mmCIF file of C-alpha atoms and ligand atoms in Angstrom:
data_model
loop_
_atom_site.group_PDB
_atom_site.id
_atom_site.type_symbol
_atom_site.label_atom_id
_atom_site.label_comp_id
_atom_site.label_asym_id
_atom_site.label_seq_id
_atom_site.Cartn_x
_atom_site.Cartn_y
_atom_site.Cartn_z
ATOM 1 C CA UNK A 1 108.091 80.667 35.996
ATOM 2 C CA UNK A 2 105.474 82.037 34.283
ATOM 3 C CA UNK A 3 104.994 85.320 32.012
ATOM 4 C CA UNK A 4 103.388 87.535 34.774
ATOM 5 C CA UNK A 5 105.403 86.329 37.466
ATOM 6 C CA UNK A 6 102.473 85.116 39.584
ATOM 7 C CA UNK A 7 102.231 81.840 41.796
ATOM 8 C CA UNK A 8 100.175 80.690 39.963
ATOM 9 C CA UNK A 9 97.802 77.321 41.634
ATOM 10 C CA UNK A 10 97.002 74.007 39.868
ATOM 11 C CA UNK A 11 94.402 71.912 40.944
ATOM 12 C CA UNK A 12 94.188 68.498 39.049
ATOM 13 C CA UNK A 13 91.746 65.838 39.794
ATOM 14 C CA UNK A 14 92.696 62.461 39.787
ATOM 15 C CA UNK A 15 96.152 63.678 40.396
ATOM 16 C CA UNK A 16 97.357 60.917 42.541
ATOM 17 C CA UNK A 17 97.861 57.913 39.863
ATOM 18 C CA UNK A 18 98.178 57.219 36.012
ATOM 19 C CA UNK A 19 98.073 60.356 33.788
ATOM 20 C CA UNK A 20 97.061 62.749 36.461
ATOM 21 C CA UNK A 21 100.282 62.175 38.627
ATOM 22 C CA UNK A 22 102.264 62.735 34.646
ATOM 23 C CA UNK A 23 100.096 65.892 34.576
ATOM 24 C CA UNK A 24 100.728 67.247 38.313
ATOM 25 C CA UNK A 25 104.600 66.730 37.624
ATOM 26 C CA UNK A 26 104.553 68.534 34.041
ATOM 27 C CA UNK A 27 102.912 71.035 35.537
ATOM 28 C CA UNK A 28 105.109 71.265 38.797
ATOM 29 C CA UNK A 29 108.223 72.084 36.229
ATOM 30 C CA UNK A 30 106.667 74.621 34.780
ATOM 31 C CA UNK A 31 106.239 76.340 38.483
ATOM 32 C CA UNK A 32 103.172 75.932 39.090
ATOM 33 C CA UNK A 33 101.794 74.803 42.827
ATOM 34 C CA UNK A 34 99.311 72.443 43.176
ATOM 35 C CA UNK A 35 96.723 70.499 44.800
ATOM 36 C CA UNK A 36 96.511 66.855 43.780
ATOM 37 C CA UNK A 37 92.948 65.898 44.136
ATOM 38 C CA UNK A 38 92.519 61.584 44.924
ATOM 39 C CA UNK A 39 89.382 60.110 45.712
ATOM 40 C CA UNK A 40 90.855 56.742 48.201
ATOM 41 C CA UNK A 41 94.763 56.523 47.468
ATOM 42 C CA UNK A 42 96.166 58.866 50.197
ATOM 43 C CA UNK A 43 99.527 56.746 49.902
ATOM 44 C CA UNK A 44 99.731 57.183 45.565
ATOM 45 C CA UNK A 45 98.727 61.606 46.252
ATOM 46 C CA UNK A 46 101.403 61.671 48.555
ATOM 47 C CA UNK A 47 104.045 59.717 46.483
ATOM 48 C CA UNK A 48 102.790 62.190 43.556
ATOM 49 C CA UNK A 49 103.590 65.608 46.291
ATOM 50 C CA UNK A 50 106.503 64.115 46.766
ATOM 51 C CA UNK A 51 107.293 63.796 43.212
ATOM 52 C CA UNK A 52 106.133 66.977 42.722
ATOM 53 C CA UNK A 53 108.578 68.668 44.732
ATOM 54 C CA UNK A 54 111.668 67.236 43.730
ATOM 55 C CA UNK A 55 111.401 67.919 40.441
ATOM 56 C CA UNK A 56 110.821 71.564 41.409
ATOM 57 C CA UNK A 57 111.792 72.476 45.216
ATOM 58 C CA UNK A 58 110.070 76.398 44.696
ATOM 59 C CA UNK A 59 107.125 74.414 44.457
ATOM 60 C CA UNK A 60 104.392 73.644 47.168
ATOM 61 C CA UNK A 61 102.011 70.174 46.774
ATOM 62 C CA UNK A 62 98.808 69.816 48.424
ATOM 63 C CA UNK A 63 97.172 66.273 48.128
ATOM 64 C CA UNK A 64 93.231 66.686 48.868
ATOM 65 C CA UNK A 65 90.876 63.991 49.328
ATOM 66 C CA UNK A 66 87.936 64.199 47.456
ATOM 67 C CA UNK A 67 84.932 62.997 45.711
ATOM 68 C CA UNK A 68 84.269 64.940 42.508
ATOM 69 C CA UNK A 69 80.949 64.326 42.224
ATOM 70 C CA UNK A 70 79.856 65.162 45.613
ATOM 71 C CA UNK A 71 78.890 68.798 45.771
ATOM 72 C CA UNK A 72 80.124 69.349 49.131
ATOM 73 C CA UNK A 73 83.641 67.837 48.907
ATOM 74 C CA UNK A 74 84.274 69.732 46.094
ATOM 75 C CA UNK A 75 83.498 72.972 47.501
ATOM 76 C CA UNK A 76 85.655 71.969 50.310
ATOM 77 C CA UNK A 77 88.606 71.245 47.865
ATOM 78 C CA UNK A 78 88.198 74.920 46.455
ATOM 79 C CA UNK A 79 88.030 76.602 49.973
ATOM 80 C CA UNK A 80 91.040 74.678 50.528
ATOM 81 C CA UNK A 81 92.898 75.553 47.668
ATOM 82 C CA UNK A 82 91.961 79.476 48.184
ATOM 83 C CA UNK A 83 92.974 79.301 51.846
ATOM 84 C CA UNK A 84 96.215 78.121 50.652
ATOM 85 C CA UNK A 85 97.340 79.948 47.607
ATOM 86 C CA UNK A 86 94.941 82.583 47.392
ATOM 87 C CA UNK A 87 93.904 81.516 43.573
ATOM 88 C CA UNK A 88 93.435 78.706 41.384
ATOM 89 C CA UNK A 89 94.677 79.424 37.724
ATOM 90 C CA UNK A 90 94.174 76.132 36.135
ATOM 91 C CA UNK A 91 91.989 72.963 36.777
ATOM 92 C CA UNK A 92 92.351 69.874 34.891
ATOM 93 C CA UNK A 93 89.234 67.412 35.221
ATOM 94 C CA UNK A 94 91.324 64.296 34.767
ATOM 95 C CA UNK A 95 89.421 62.235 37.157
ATOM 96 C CA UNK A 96 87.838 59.325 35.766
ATOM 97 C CA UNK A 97 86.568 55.843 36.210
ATOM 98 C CA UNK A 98 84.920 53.030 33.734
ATOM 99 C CA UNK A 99 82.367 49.951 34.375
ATOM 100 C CA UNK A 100 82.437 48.622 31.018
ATOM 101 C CA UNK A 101 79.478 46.553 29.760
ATOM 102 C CA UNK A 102 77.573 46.190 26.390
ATOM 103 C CA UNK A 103 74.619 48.423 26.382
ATOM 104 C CA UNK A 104 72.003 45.207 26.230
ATOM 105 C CA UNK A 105 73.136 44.426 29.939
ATOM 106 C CA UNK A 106 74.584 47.411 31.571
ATOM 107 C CA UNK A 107 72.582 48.405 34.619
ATOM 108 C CA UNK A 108 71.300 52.147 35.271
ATOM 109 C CA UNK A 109 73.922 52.054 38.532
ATOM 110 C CA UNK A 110 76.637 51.464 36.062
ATOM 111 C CA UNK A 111 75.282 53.972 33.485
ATOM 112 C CA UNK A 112 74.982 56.194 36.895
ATOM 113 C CA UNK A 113 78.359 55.610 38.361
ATOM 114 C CA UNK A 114 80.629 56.429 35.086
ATOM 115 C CA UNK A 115 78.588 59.688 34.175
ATOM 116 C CA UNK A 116 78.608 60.717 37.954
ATOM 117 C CA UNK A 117 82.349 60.651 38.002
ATOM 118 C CA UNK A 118 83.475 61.545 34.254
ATOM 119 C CA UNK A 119 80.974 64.105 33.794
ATOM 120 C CA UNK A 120 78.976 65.292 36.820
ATOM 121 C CA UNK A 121 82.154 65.828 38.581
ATOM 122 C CA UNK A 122 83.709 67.993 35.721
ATOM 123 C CA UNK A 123 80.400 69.922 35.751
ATOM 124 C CA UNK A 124 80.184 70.371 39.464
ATOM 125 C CA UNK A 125 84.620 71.265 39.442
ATOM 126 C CA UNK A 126 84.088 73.685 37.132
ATOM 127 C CA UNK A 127 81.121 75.957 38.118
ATOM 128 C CA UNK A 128 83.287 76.103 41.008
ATOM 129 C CA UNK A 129 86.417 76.850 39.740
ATOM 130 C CA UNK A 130 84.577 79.325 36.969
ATOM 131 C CA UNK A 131 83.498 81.774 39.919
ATOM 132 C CA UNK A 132 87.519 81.870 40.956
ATOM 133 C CA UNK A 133 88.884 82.259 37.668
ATOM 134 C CA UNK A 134 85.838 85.120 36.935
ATOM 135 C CA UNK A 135 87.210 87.290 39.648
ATOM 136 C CA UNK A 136 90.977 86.762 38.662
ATOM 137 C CA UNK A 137 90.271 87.288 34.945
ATOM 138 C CA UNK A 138 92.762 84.200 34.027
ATOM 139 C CA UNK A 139 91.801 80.507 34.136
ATOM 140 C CA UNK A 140 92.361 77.779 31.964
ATOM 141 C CA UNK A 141 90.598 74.799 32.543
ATOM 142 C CA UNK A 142 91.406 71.402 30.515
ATOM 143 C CA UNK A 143 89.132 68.461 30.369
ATOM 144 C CA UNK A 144 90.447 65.159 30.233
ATOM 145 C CA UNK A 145 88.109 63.508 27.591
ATOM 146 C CA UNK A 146 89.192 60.412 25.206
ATOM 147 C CA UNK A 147 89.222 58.980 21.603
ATOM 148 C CA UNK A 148 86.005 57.302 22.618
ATOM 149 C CA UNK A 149 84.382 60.720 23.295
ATOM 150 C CA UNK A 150 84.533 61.126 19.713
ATOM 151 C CA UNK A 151 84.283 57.815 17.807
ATOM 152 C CA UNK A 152 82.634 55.707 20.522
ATOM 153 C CA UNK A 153 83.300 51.896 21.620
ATOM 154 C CA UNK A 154 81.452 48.965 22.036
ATOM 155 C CA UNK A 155 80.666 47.612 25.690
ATOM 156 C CA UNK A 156 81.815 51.511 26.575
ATOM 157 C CA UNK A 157 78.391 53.333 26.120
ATOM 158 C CA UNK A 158 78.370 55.106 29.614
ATOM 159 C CA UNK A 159 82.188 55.655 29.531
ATOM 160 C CA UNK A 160 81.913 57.454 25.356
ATOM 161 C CA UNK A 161 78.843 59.247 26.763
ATOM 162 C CA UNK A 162 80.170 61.091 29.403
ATOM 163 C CA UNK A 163 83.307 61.413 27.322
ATOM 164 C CA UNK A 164 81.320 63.045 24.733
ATOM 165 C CA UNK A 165 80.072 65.164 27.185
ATOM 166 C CA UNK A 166 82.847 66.600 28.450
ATOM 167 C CA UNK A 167 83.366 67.773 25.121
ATOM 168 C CA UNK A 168 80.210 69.826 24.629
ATOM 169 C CA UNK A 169 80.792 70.829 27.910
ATOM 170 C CA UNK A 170 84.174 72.327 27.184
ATOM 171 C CA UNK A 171 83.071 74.432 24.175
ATOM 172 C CA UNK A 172 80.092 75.920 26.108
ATOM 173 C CA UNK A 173 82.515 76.602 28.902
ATOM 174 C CA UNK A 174 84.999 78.247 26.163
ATOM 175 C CA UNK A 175 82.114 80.594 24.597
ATOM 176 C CA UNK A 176 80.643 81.522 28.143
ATOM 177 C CA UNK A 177 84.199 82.160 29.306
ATOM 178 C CA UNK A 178 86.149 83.625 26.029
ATOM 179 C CA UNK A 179 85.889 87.726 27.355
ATOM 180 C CA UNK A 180 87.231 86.515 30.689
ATOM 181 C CA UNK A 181 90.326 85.280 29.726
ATOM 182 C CA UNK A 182 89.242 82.253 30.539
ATOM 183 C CA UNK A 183 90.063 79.322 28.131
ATOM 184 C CA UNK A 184 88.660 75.751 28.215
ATOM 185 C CA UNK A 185 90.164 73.002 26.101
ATOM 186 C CA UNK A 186 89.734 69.250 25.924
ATOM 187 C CA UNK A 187 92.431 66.457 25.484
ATOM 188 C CA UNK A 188 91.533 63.250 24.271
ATOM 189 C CA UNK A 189 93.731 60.359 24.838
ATOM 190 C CA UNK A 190 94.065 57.275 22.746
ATOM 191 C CA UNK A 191 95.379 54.097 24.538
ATOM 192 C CA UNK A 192 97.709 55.310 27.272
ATOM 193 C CA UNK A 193 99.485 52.398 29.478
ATOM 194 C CA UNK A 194 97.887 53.234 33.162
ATOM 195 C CA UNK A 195 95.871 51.234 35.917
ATOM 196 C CA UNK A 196 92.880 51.801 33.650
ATOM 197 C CA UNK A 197 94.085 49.742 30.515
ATOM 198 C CA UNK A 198 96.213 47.698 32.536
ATOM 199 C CA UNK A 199 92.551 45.993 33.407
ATOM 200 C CA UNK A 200 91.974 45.315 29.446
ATOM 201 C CA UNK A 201 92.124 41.336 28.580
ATOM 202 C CA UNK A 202 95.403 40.614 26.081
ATOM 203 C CA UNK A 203 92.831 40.244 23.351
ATOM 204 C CA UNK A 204 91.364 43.029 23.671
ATOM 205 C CA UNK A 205 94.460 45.196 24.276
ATOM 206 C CA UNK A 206 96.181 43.489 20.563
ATOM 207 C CA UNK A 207 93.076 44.628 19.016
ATOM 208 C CA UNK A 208 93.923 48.287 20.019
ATOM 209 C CA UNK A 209 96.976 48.448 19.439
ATOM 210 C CA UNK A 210 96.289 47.067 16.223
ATOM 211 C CA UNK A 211 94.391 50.065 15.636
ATOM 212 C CA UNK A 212 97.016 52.631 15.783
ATOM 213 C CA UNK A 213 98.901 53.753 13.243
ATOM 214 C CA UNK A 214 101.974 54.030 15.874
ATOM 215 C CA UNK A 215 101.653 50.761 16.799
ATOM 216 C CA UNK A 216 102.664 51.345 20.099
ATOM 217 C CA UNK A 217 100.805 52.714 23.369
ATOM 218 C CA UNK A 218 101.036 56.181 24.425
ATOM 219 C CA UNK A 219 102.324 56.945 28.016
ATOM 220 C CA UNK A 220 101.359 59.254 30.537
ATOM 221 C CA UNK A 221 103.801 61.988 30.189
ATOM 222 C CA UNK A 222 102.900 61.811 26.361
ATOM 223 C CA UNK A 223 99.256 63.205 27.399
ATOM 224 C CA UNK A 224 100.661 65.395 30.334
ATOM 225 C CA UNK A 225 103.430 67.480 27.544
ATOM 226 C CA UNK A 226 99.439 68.093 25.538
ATOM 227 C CA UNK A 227 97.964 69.672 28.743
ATOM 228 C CA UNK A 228 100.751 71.843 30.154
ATOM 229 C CA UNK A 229 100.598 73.294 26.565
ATOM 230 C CA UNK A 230 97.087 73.967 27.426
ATOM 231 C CA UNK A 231 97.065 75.041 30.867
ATOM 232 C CA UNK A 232 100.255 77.291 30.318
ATOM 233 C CA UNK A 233 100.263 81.013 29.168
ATOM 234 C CA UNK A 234 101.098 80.071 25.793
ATOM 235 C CA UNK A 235 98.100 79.037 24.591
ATOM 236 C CA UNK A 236 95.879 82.114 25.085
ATOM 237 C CA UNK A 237 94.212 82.340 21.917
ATOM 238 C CA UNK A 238 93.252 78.425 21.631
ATOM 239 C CA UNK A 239 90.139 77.671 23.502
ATOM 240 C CA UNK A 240 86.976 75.106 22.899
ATOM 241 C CA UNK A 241 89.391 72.768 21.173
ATOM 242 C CA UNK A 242 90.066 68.809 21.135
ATOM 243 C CA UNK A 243 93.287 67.986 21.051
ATOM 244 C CA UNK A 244 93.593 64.232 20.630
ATOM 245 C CA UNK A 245 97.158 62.334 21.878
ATOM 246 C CA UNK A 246 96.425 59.207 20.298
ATOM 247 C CA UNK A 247 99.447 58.017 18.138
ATOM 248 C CA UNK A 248 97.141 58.591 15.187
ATOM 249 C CA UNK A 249 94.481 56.468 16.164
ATOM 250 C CA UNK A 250 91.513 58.869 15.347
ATOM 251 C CA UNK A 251 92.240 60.213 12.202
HETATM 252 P P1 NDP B 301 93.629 55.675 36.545
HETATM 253 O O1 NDP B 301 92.587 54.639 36.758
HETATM 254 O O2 NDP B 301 95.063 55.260 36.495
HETATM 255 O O3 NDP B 301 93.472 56.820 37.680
HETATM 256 C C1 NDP B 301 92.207 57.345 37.941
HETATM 257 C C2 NDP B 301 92.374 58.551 38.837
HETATM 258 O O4 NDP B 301 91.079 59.138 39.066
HETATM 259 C C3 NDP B 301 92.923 58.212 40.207
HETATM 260 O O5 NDP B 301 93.775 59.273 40.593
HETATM 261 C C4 NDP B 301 91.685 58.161 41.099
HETATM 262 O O6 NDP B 301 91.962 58.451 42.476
HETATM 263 C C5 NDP B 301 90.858 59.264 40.467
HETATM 264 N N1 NDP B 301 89.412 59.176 40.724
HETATM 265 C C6 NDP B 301 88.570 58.180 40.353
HETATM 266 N N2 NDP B 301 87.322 58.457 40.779
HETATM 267 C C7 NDP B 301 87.370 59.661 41.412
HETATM 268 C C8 NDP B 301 86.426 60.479 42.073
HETATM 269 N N3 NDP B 301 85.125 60.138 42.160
HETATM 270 N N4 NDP B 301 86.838 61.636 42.628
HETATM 271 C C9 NDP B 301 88.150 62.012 42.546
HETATM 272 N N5 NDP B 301 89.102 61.280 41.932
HETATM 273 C C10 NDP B 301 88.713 60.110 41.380
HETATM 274 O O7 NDP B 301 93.206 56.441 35.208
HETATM 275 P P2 NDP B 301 94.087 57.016 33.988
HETATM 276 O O8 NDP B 301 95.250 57.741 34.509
HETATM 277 O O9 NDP B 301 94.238 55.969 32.975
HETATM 278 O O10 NDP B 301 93.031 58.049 33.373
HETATM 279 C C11 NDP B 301 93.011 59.432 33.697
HETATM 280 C C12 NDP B 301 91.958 60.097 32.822
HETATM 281 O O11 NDP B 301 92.284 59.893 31.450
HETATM 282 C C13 NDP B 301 90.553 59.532 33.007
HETATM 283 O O12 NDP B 301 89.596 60.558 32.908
HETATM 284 C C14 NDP B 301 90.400 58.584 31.831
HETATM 285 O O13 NDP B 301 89.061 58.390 31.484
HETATM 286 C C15 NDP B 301 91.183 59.327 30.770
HETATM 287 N N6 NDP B 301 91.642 58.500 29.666
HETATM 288 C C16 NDP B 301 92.511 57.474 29.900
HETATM 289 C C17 NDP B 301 92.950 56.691 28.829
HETATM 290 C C18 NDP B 301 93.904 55.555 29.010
HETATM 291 O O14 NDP B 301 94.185 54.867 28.001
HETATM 292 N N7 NDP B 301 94.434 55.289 30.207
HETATM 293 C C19 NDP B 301 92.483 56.958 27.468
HETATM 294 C C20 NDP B 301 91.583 58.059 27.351
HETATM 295 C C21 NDP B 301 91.194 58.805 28.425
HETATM 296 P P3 NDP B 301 92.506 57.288 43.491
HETATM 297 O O15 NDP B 301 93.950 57.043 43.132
HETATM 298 O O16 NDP B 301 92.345 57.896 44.857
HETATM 299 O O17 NDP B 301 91.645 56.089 43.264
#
């Protein structure tokens, strides 16, 4: 349980697989309830609920089917989550997709669909979420960026972009938001072994691996233990920062 006592309400998109299932669970022992946020994989968000509440039986799971960058859905997923718990105290915009390509041939639709997802739907989560967390004065709202955000990747231009963005978007979130008690932080993975890089050829995973100085691949809980530091009580006084799990890789 928290310092205050209170209920307090998670809502983390992309909850239902990969690092945002690791998330929802980290963030289900620390008390927290929560409403796992999926786009198509009712059977994964329920699996994750389920999850959820045996590691901590006080809790309550919501799974919530939603697109994040469709305006409407993700109002619905906030009136949802009010009706419910009455707040929302943290949001983590883990969501995210990639339609790699090198720049020379990537279409505008795949330029379109990565930033729509990775970065439109972060935007359009948090000036929701931002109203809630106003009114309550306490929020803390971690964005799910990557290494690529900050060093960028070949045949990943759409995917670093809206990465990068993410992270200008959290620091303008954390200045806006500082006098509310409202903090916004970014975490920025390395090479974490999900459904994501589970797609990556064996060349092209070697040559990553290669790359970091741990010389092994980071799992999901590794980047969940980062944001329930960030999303807890404890870290009131850190806001607009990057925290990168990455075994090293970017440094
Ligand atoms: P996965 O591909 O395993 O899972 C993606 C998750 O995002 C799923 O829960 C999926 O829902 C959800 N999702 C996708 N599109 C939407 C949408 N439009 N609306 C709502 N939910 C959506 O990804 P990872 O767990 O690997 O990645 C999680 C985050 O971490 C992403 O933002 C990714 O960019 C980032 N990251 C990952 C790294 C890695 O090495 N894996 C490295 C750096 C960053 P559903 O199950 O319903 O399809």
């Amino acid at each position: 349980m928290n310092n205050e006592n209170i209920n307090r309400c998670a809502v983390v998109t992309g909850g239902s697989r990969g690092i945002g299932r690791a998330i929802c669970l980290e963030l289900a022992k620390m008390g927290n309830n929560l409403c796992i946020v999926y786009a198509g994989n009712e059977k994964a968000a329920l699996e994750t609920a389920d999850l959820c509440k045996e590691a901590n039986a006080e809790i309550k799971a919501l799974t919530i089917r939603c697109d994040v960058s469709n305006e409407e859905d993700v109002k619905n997923l906030f009136d949802k989550c009010i009706s419910e718990f009455g707040r929302v105290d943290i949001l983590v915009n883990n969501a995210g997709v990639t339609c790699d390509n090198l720049l020379a041939r990537m279409t505008v639709e795949e330029f379109d669909r990565v930033i729509n997802t990775n970065l439109r739907g972060a935007f359009i989560c948090c000036q929701n979420v931002t109203r809630i967390m106003m009114k309550q004065r306490y929020g803390r709202i971690v964005n799910i960026s990557s290494i690529v955000g900050v060093h960028g990747n070949a045949g990943q231009v759409n995917y670093s972009a809206s990465k990068a963005g993410l992270i200008g978007l959290t620091k303008s979130i954390a200045k806006e938001l500082a006098t509310r008690n409202v903090t916004a932080n970014a975490v920025a993975p390395g090479f974490i072994a999900t459904d994501m890089t589970q797609a990556m050829s064996d060349a092209a995973k070697e040559a990553t691996l290669a790359q970091i100085p741990m010389k092994k691949v980071g799992s999901p809980e590794d980047v969940a233990k980062a944001v329930a530091f960030l999303a807890s009580e404890d870290s009131s006084y850190i806001t607009g920062q990057v925290l990168m799990v990455d075994g090293g890789m970017g440094c």
